[in-house]
């Protein structure tokens, strides 16, 4: 609730319109790029505009803060902005997790002819039987699906060829050579290091803050490196690709969007690190860093969800 | 920030950080889109005036139905209410501006770009989106023209605009209320909007997910919506309606808020059951997340799903009934007068309730098998979208326009517009119930001879309704330019609230120092 008299309302600014121009150009450019025969030129121009605008915009916000015209109340508006932005990101992942649940729990048995009539009666429904007899005969619904319905019917002529192997839990004996486990360890550790950095900053220990934050950024980069290794392994050795049916589809979209968010989070932390080196942030005033840290914890939580659902139970 | 608007036109309108100017931009943009979407509707109704193909090709007819829906939902109704939110929320809670003024301008300016991209597809090879505004896969994936990619990215940035706009509204309401303005003292328009903003932040990312899956299926070989790969086209419908059902409340909740401001004013009584209104709004918002598959009763869901979604949907009638009861009870024994905003609001209550009843009919899974994808559905949602959202938006403009520009509109012309709109609306959409019950499917460019009479009636009504909107435009421009100047802060005798304590016309900056609310 408002308590003081002056809330800072900024002067007119060219930045929002330019940002909209950048976003619009990127959208138009992306669409013309993906259409066959398209090029990336317009998209890259949009991206360049957007990058310049974002650099300028954040400079302005940081400048305003250094000048001390940002009241506590305005700071709280930024805090609320970040909360709800993270919530919207969460809902984006909910969409993909929900889709995975749907295809895995419901669609498979429907196509495979096993979908039961009711909770207590496991006679298959007529529709499921019809699916299995007339449309996808020979398809055996299992998870992870290594044979797609397409393959079951069309064999070699199929468009969607399932992977030779899935990314699931390999059993306790081979656990230590299982990449996703190391990814999990790296990411959880990085959530810890960013927490240590935060506490160091609150105690006014700048050196420690910068050191632990730098370590976090390195862990983020290392995570992305491991993830890239995993993708290469999937494409080159397992035949697990975007075209390998619903398993590859959900696997790459979920881990891919998570990876994109880790990339964004790493950039945010890197900027906070560079600002830390320049002596920005004080013990009580460091929301630029705090927001990045929240975001980092958020991608960590999403990863734990992914690790359990996509990998361990995958 | 103490000074007034910039004298330079571009400075003022392109680079604005002022909630009132940005609100005005939103309102004019949405009206332009309303006329464009209306023009598409006129093409549809002209083609359906008589059976047989008269004016356009079926392919173009499909693009018209699709674009009409998209432009009206995302370009006209939603931005109109965001415009009203921008203008009114800071004035109603005693805030100097929106919480994040620059982001506010960004959310607006994304929209012209998004719609330029969307509309430009009509002129491209392959034509615009032709798969219905609900863009079901595989129509929108396997069988779509290449331009669907422009549609996808257009929807993406529209969603970004909505999310930023909503975060701004939430931050404003949570952080910028004047001292003493507790949550349970907020005007109902503010309440309905903050709940709407919550819905938007929750479901716009899901829409982004849906179009992302489409993009991947079309261009990158994934199989979300392709059973051959183990996916399912029905998955699209689930994801879409998980967004789509809250979306219809996103459209109607701010309309509830507007009507809850106007009816007490012209009844000269406080709103009956304020707190029950708040709880009812929140309940509707909650229920909107768990009823989505009632749009899909005929898709082949298990019986348990059909039953669950049927009963859950019927539950929505309870909080909605509370609202209608409260509006009617507010008017009971009030000193009623019938200025234009009140006329539109009363029409809203009656016609929205009517649309709610047909909604109850549609919620019965067994009966829906008959009604599904017929004109009965079209009639139903136009009763809630047009007589609901558009009528209340019109009411809001007549109600607050004198406050905004310090000039009174012409009451006779306002009433004339109301009666033409009210009568024309019913001529247009009432017969569509009969057509639907008789079995006429929606989204077809031609129909059997037995449907000819009512289609002609409906088309005549539609042209009249379109004409009433031109009258609206004329009336608004006339008011702003040449209306009778007024200066009483309280434009309406029975009006209550902070927005009526500031001078008329509302100065460029209001509440630079927060007022104290008792």
PDB file of N, CA and C in Angstrom, chain B residues 19-84:
ATOM      1  N   UNK B  19      -0.531   6.952 -17.900  1.00  0.00           N
ATOM      2  CA  UNK B  19      -1.567   5.912 -17.977  1.00  0.00           C
ATOM      3  C   UNK B  19      -2.788   6.369 -18.740  1.00  0.00           C
ATOM      4  N   UNK B  20      -3.087   7.671 -18.687  1.00  0.00           N
ATOM      5  CA  UNK B  20      -4.292   8.133 -19.379  1.00  0.00           C
ATOM      6  C   UNK B  20      -4.076   8.127 -20.889  1.00  0.00           C
ATOM      7  N   UNK B  21      -2.901   8.624 -21.324  1.00  0.00           N
ATOM      8  CA  UNK B  21      -2.632   8.631 -22.768  1.00  0.00           C
ATOM      9  C   UNK B  21      -2.531   7.205 -23.309  1.00  0.00           C
ATOM     10  N   UNK B  22      -1.885   6.330 -22.546  1.00  0.00           N
ATOM     11  CA  UNK B  22      -1.757   4.947 -23.018  1.00  0.00           C
ATOM     12  C   UNK B  22      -3.136   4.285 -23.038  1.00  0.00           C
ATOM     13  N   UNK B  23      -3.959   4.604 -22.044  1.00  0.00           N
ATOM     14  CA  UNK B  23      -5.330   4.101 -22.040  1.00  0.00           C
ATOM     15  C   UNK B  23      -6.076   4.560 -23.282  1.00  0.00           C
ATOM     16  N   UNK B  24      -5.906   5.839 -23.635  1.00  0.00           N
ATOM     17  CA  UNK B  24      -6.559   6.360 -24.837  1.00  0.00           C
ATOM     18  C   UNK B  24      -6.076   5.614 -26.081  1.00  0.00           C
ATOM     19  N   UNK B  25      -4.755   5.373 -26.159  1.00  0.00           N
ATOM     20  CA  UNK B  25      -4.219   4.629 -27.308  1.00  0.00           C
ATOM     21  C   UNK B  25      -4.861   3.246 -27.399  1.00  0.00           C
ATOM     22  N   UNK B  26      -4.924   2.573 -26.261  1.00  0.00           N
ATOM     23  CA  UNK B  26      -5.549   1.250 -26.234  1.00  0.00           C
ATOM     24  C   UNK B  26      -6.983   1.320 -26.745  1.00  0.00           C
ATOM     25  N   UNK B  27      -7.724   2.320 -26.273  1.00  0.00           N
ATOM     26  CA  UNK B  27      -9.137   2.399 -26.630  1.00  0.00           C
ATOM     27  C   UNK B  27      -9.310   2.671 -28.119  1.00  0.00           C
ATOM     28  N   UNK B  28      -8.522   3.592 -28.676  1.00  0.00           N
ATOM     29  CA  UNK B  28      -8.661   3.868 -30.115  1.00  0.00           C
ATOM     30  C   UNK B  28      -8.217   2.681 -30.942  1.00  0.00           C
ATOM     31  N   UNK B  29      -7.131   2.036 -30.508  1.00  0.00           N
ATOM     32  CA  UNK B  29      -6.668   0.855 -31.249  1.00  0.00           C
ATOM     33  C   UNK B  29      -7.748  -0.215 -31.256  1.00  0.00           C
ATOM     34  N   UNK B  30      -8.338  -0.451 -30.068  1.00  0.00           N
ATOM     35  CA  UNK B  30      -9.326  -1.521 -29.998  1.00  0.00           C
ATOM     36  C   UNK B  30     -10.546  -1.174 -30.839  1.00  0.00           C
ATOM     37  N   UNK B  31     -10.903   0.126 -30.891  1.00  0.00           N
ATOM     38  CA  UNK B  31     -12.066   0.477 -31.709  1.00  0.00           C
ATOM     39  C   UNK B  31     -11.755   0.276 -33.192  1.00  0.00           C
ATOM     40  N   UNK B  32     -10.528   0.619 -33.598  1.00  0.00           N
ATOM     41  CA  UNK B  32     -10.137   0.373 -34.997  1.00  0.00           C
ATOM     42  C   UNK B  32     -10.229  -1.117 -35.316  1.00  0.00           C
ATOM     43  N   UNK B  33      -9.759  -1.946 -34.382  1.00  0.00           N
ATOM     44  CA  UNK B  33      -9.826  -3.393 -34.592  1.00  0.00           C
ATOM     45  C   UNK B  33     -11.270  -3.874 -34.584  1.00  0.00           C
ATOM     46  N   UNK B  34     -12.104  -3.229 -33.748  1.00  0.00           N
ATOM     47  CA  UNK B  34     -13.519  -3.572 -33.680  1.00  0.00           C
ATOM     48  C   UNK B  34     -14.177  -3.324 -35.046  1.00  0.00           C
ATOM     49  N   UNK B  35     -13.827  -2.201 -35.672  1.00  0.00           N
ATOM     50  CA  UNK B  35     -14.392  -1.921 -36.991  1.00  0.00           C
ATOM     51  C   UNK B  35     -13.853  -2.901 -38.033  1.00  0.00           C
ATOM     52  N   UNK B  36     -12.557  -3.255 -37.926  1.00  0.00           N
ATOM     53  CA  UNK B  36     -11.984  -4.199 -38.882  1.00  0.00           C
ATOM     54  C   UNK B  36     -12.627  -5.575 -38.719  1.00  0.00           C
ATOM     55  N   UNK B  37     -12.697  -6.053 -37.469  1.00  0.00           N
ATOM     56  CA  UNK B  37     -13.337  -7.346 -37.207  1.00  0.00           C
ATOM     57  C   UNK B  37     -14.801  -7.296 -37.608  1.00  0.00           C
ATOM     58  N   UNK B  38     -15.426  -6.127 -37.405  1.00  0.00           N
ATOM     59  CA  UNK B  38     -16.819  -5.939 -37.804  1.00  0.00           C
ATOM     60  C   UNK B  38     -16.964  -6.028 -39.316  1.00  0.00           C
ATOM     61  N   UNK B  39     -15.992  -5.443 -40.031  1.00  0.00           N
ATOM     62  CA  UNK B  39     -16.035  -5.514 -41.498  1.00  0.00           C
ATOM     63  C   UNK B  39     -15.959  -6.969 -41.955  1.00  0.00           C
ATOM     64  N   UNK B  40     -15.114  -7.762 -41.286  1.00  0.00           N
ATOM     65  CA  UNK B  40     -15.047  -9.195 -41.622  1.00  0.00           C
ATOM     66  C   UNK B  40     -16.405  -9.851 -41.385  1.00  0.00           C
ATOM     67  N   UNK B  41     -17.057  -9.479 -40.268  1.00  0.00           N
ATOM     68  CA  UNK B  41     -18.374 -10.045 -39.962  1.00  0.00           C
ATOM     69  C   UNK B  41     -19.386  -9.667 -41.037  1.00  0.00           C
ATOM     70  N   UNK B  42     -19.278  -8.428 -41.523  1.00  0.00           N
ATOM     71  CA  UNK B  42     -20.212  -7.986 -42.565  1.00  0.00           C
ATOM     72  C   UNK B  42     -20.024  -8.832 -43.830  1.00  0.00           C
ATOM     73  N   UNK B  43     -18.759  -9.157 -44.141  1.00  0.00           N
ATOM     74  CA  UNK B  43     -18.507 -10.017 -45.310  1.00  0.00           C
ATOM     75  C   UNK B  43     -19.182 -11.372 -45.097  1.00  0.00           C
ATOM     76  N   UNK B  44     -19.029 -11.916 -43.883  1.00  0.00           N
ATOM     77  CA  UNK B  44     -19.628 -13.221 -43.579  1.00  0.00           C
ATOM     78  C   UNK B  44     -21.145 -13.161 -43.748  1.00  0.00           C
ATOM     79  N   UNK B  45     -21.754 -12.110 -43.142  1.00  0.00           N
ATOM     80  CA  UNK B  45     -23.216 -12.032 -43.191  1.00  0.00           C
ATOM     81  C   UNK B  45     -23.707 -11.728 -44.597  1.00  0.00           C
ATOM     82  N   UNK B  46     -22.938 -10.960 -45.376  1.00  0.00           N
ATOM     83  CA  UNK B  46     -23.358 -10.688 -46.757  1.00  0.00           C
ATOM     84  C   UNK B  46     -23.364 -11.984 -47.558  1.00  0.00           C
ATOM     85  N   UNK B  47     -22.336 -12.808 -47.363  1.00  0.00           N
ATOM     86  CA  UNK B  47     -22.269 -14.082 -48.080  1.00  0.00           C
ATOM     87  C   UNK B  47     -23.424 -14.996 -47.664  1.00  0.00           C
ATOM     88  N   UNK B  48     -23.788 -14.939 -46.376  1.00  0.00           N
ATOM     89  CA  UNK B  48     -24.838 -15.833 -45.880  1.00  0.00           C
ATOM     90  C   UNK B  48     -26.239 -15.252 -46.053  1.00  0.00           C
ATOM     91  N   UNK B  49     -26.329 -14.085 -46.676  1.00  0.00           N
ATOM     92  CA  UNK B  49     -27.630 -13.449 -46.862  1.00  0.00           C
ATOM     93  C   UNK B  49     -28.585 -14.384 -47.604  1.00  0.00           C
ATOM     94  N   UNK B  50     -28.050 -15.063 -48.609  1.00  0.00           N
ATOM     95  CA  UNK B  50     -28.856 -16.025 -49.359  1.00  0.00           C
ATOM     96  C   UNK B  50     -28.076 -17.322 -49.493  1.00  0.00           C
ATOM     97  N   UNK B  51     -28.784 -18.451 -49.668  1.00  0.00           N
ATOM     98  CA  UNK B  51     -28.043 -19.700 -49.887  1.00  0.00           C
ATOM     99  C   UNK B  51     -27.317 -19.680 -51.231  1.00  0.00           C
ATOM    100  N   UNK B  52     -26.339 -20.540 -51.371  1.00  0.00           N
ATOM    101  CA  UNK B  52     -25.523 -20.557 -52.590  1.00  0.00           C
ATOM    102  C   UNK B  52     -24.360 -19.595 -52.419  1.00  0.00           C
ATOM    103  N   UNK B  53     -23.355 -19.724 -53.283  1.00  0.00           N
ATOM    104  CA  UNK B  53     -22.206 -18.839 -53.160  1.00  0.00           C
ATOM    105  C   UNK B  53     -22.484 -17.542 -53.902  1.00  0.00           C
ATOM    106  N   UNK B  54     -22.496 -16.434 -53.150  1.00  0.00           N
ATOM    107  CA  UNK B  54     -22.887 -15.159 -53.751  1.00  0.00           C
ATOM    108  C   UNK B  54     -21.708 -14.277 -54.119  1.00  0.00           C
ATOM    109  N   UNK B  55     -20.857 -13.994 -53.130  1.00  0.00           N
ATOM    110  CA  UNK B  55     -19.895 -12.916 -53.307  1.00  0.00           C
ATOM    111  C   UNK B  55     -18.455 -13.387 -53.296  1.00  0.00           C
ATOM    112  N   UNK B  56     -18.163 -14.326 -52.408  1.00  0.00           N
ATOM    113  CA  UNK B  56     -16.760 -14.695 -52.210  1.00  0.00           C
ATOM    114  C   UNK B  56     -16.590 -16.204 -52.334  1.00  0.00           C
ATOM    115  N   UNK B  57     -15.337 -16.621 -52.404  1.00  0.00           N
ATOM    116  CA  UNK B  57     -15.049 -18.051 -52.508  1.00  0.00           C
ATOM    117  C   UNK B  57     -15.039 -18.674 -51.106  1.00  0.00           C
ATOM    118  N   UNK B  58     -15.335 -19.968 -51.010  1.00  0.00           N
ATOM    119  CA  UNK B  58     -15.338 -20.624 -49.691  1.00  0.00           C
ATOM    120  C   UNK B  58     -14.011 -20.446 -48.954  1.00  0.00           C
ATOM    121  N   UNK B  59     -12.884 -20.492 -49.687  1.00  0.00           N
ATOM    122  CA  UNK B  59     -11.578 -20.362 -49.037  1.00  0.00           C
ATOM    123  C   UNK B  59     -11.488 -19.021 -48.312  1.00  0.00           C
ATOM    124  N   UNK B  60     -11.968 -17.976 -48.981  1.00  0.00           N
ATOM    125  CA  UNK B  60     -11.906 -16.655 -48.371  1.00  0.00           C
ATOM    126  C   UNK B  60     -12.891 -16.547 -47.218  1.00  0.00           C
ATOM    127  N   UNK B  61     -14.035 -17.224 -47.346  1.00  0.00           N
ATOM    128  CA  UNK B  61     -15.006 -17.241 -46.253  1.00  0.00           C
ATOM    129  C   UNK B  61     -14.358 -17.804 -44.984  1.00  0.00           C
ATOM    130  N   UNK B  62     -13.592 -18.887 -45.143  1.00  0.00           N
ATOM    131  CA  UNK B  62     -12.915 -19.475 -43.985  1.00  0.00           C
ATOM    132  C   UNK B  62     -11.943 -18.485 -43.352  1.00  0.00           C
ATOM    133  N   UNK B  63     -11.226 -17.740 -44.184  1.00  0.00           N
ATOM    134  CA  UNK B  63     -10.300 -16.741 -43.635  1.00  0.00           C
ATOM    135  C   UNK B  63     -11.058 -15.654 -42.886  1.00  0.00           C
ATOM    136  N   UNK B  64     -12.249 -15.318 -43.414  1.00  0.00           N
ATOM    137  CA  UNK B  64     -13.040 -14.267 -42.762  1.00  0.00           C
ATOM    138  C   UNK B  64     -13.537 -14.712 -41.386  1.00  0.00           C
ATOM    139  N   UNK B  65     -14.062 -15.936 -41.277  1.00  0.00           N
ATOM    140  CA  UNK B  65     -14.545 -16.383 -39.959  1.00  0.00           C
ATOM    141  C   UNK B  65     -13.380 -16.440 -38.972  1.00  0.00           C
ATOM    142  N   UNK B  66     -12.233 -16.922 -39.448  1.00  0.00           N
ATOM    143  CA  UNK B  66     -11.077 -17.035 -38.560  1.00  0.00           C
ATOM    144  C   UNK B  66     -10.609 -15.660 -38.095  1.00  0.00           C
ATOM    145  N   UNK B  67     -10.427 -14.764 -39.066  1.00  0.00           N
ATOM    146  CA  UNK B  67      -9.893 -13.455 -38.717  1.00  0.00           C
ATOM    147  C   UNK B  67     -10.896 -12.644 -37.897  1.00  0.00           C
ATOM    148  N   UNK B  68     -12.196 -12.817 -38.187  1.00  0.00           N
ATOM    149  CA  UNK B  68     -13.205 -12.123 -37.387  1.00  0.00           C
ATOM    150  C   UNK B  68     -13.045 -12.500 -35.921  1.00  0.00           C
ATOM    151  N   UNK B  69     -12.939 -13.793 -35.648  1.00  0.00           N
ATOM    152  CA  UNK B  69     -12.806 -14.249 -34.261  1.00  0.00           C
ATOM    153  C   UNK B  69     -11.526 -13.742 -33.628  1.00  0.00           C
ATOM    154  N   UNK B  70     -10.413 -13.914 -34.323  1.00  0.00           N
ATOM    155  CA  UNK B  70      -9.120 -13.528 -33.741  1.00  0.00           C
ATOM    156  C   UNK B  70      -9.057 -12.032 -33.472  1.00  0.00           C
ATOM    157  N   UNK B  71      -9.492 -11.245 -34.466  1.00  0.00           N
ATOM    158  CA  UNK B  71      -9.396  -9.793 -34.317  1.00  0.00           C
ATOM    159  C   UNK B  71     -10.318  -9.305 -33.203  1.00  0.00           C
ATOM    160  N   UNK B  72     -11.526  -9.861 -33.137  1.00  0.00           N
ATOM    161  CA  UNK B  72     -12.468  -9.404 -32.112  1.00  0.00           C
ATOM    162  C   UNK B  72     -11.989  -9.774 -30.704  1.00  0.00           C
ATOM    163  N   UNK B  73     -11.510 -11.008 -30.534  1.00  0.00           N
ATOM    164  CA  UNK B  73     -11.114 -11.450 -29.195  1.00  0.00           C
ATOM    165  C   UNK B  73      -9.821 -10.757 -28.754  1.00  0.00           C
ATOM    166  N   UNK B  74      -8.785 -10.862 -29.599  1.00  0.00           N
ATOM    167  CA  UNK B  74      -7.474 -10.392 -29.165  1.00  0.00           C
ATOM    168  C   UNK B  74      -7.221  -8.928 -29.514  1.00  0.00           C
ATOM    169  N   UNK B  75      -7.925  -8.417 -30.539  1.00  0.00           N
ATOM    170  CA  UNK B  75      -7.630  -7.058 -30.987  1.00  0.00           C
ATOM    171  C   UNK B  75      -8.630  -6.035 -30.494  1.00  0.00           C
ATOM    172  N   UNK B  76      -9.894  -6.446 -30.324  1.00  0.00           N
ATOM    173  CA  UNK B  76     -10.918  -5.467 -29.964  1.00  0.00           C
ATOM    174  C   UNK B  76     -11.272  -5.549 -28.474  1.00  0.00           C
ATOM    175  N   UNK B  77     -11.789  -6.696 -28.027  1.00  0.00           N
ATOM    176  CA  UNK B  77     -12.354  -6.735 -26.675  1.00  0.00           C
ATOM    177  C   UNK B  77     -11.262  -6.644 -25.615  1.00  0.00           C
ATOM    178  N   UNK B  78     -10.225  -7.487 -25.735  1.00  0.00           N
ATOM    179  CA  UNK B  78      -9.201  -7.470 -24.685  1.00  0.00           C
ATOM    180  C   UNK B  78      -8.511  -6.110 -24.566  1.00  0.00           C
ATOM    181  N   UNK B  79      -7.996  -5.526 -25.661  1.00  0.00           N
ATOM    182  CA  UNK B  79      -7.361  -4.213 -25.521  1.00  0.00           C
ATOM    183  C   UNK B  79      -8.326  -3.130 -25.037  1.00  0.00           C
ATOM    184  N   UNK B  80      -9.619  -3.246 -25.377  1.00  0.00           N
ATOM    185  CA  UNK B  80     -10.565  -2.225 -24.913  1.00  0.00           C
ATOM    186  C   UNK B  80     -10.599  -2.212 -23.391  1.00  0.00           C
ATOM    187  N   UNK B  81     -10.651  -3.395 -22.793  1.00  0.00           N
ATOM    188  CA  UNK B  81     -10.712  -3.427 -21.329  1.00  0.00           C
ATOM    189  C   UNK B  81      -9.371  -3.069 -20.695  1.00  0.00           C
ATOM    190  N   UNK B  82      -8.269  -3.375 -21.393  1.00  0.00           N
ATOM    191  CA  UNK B  82      -6.978  -2.937 -20.866  1.00  0.00           C
ATOM    192  C   UNK B  82      -6.911  -1.410 -20.899  1.00  0.00           C
ATOM    193  N   UNK B  83      -7.472  -0.824 -21.958  1.00  0.00           N
ATOM    194  CA  UNK B  83      -7.532   0.632 -22.041  1.00  0.00           C
ATOM    195  C   UNK B  83      -8.312   1.227 -20.878  1.00  0.00           C
ATOM    196  N   UNK B  84      -9.471   0.625 -20.586  1.00  0.00           N
ATOM    197  CA  UNK B  84     -10.268   1.113 -19.455  1.00  0.00           C
ATOM    198  C   UNK B  84      -9.498   0.937 -18.148  1.00  0.00           C
TER     199      UNK B  84
END
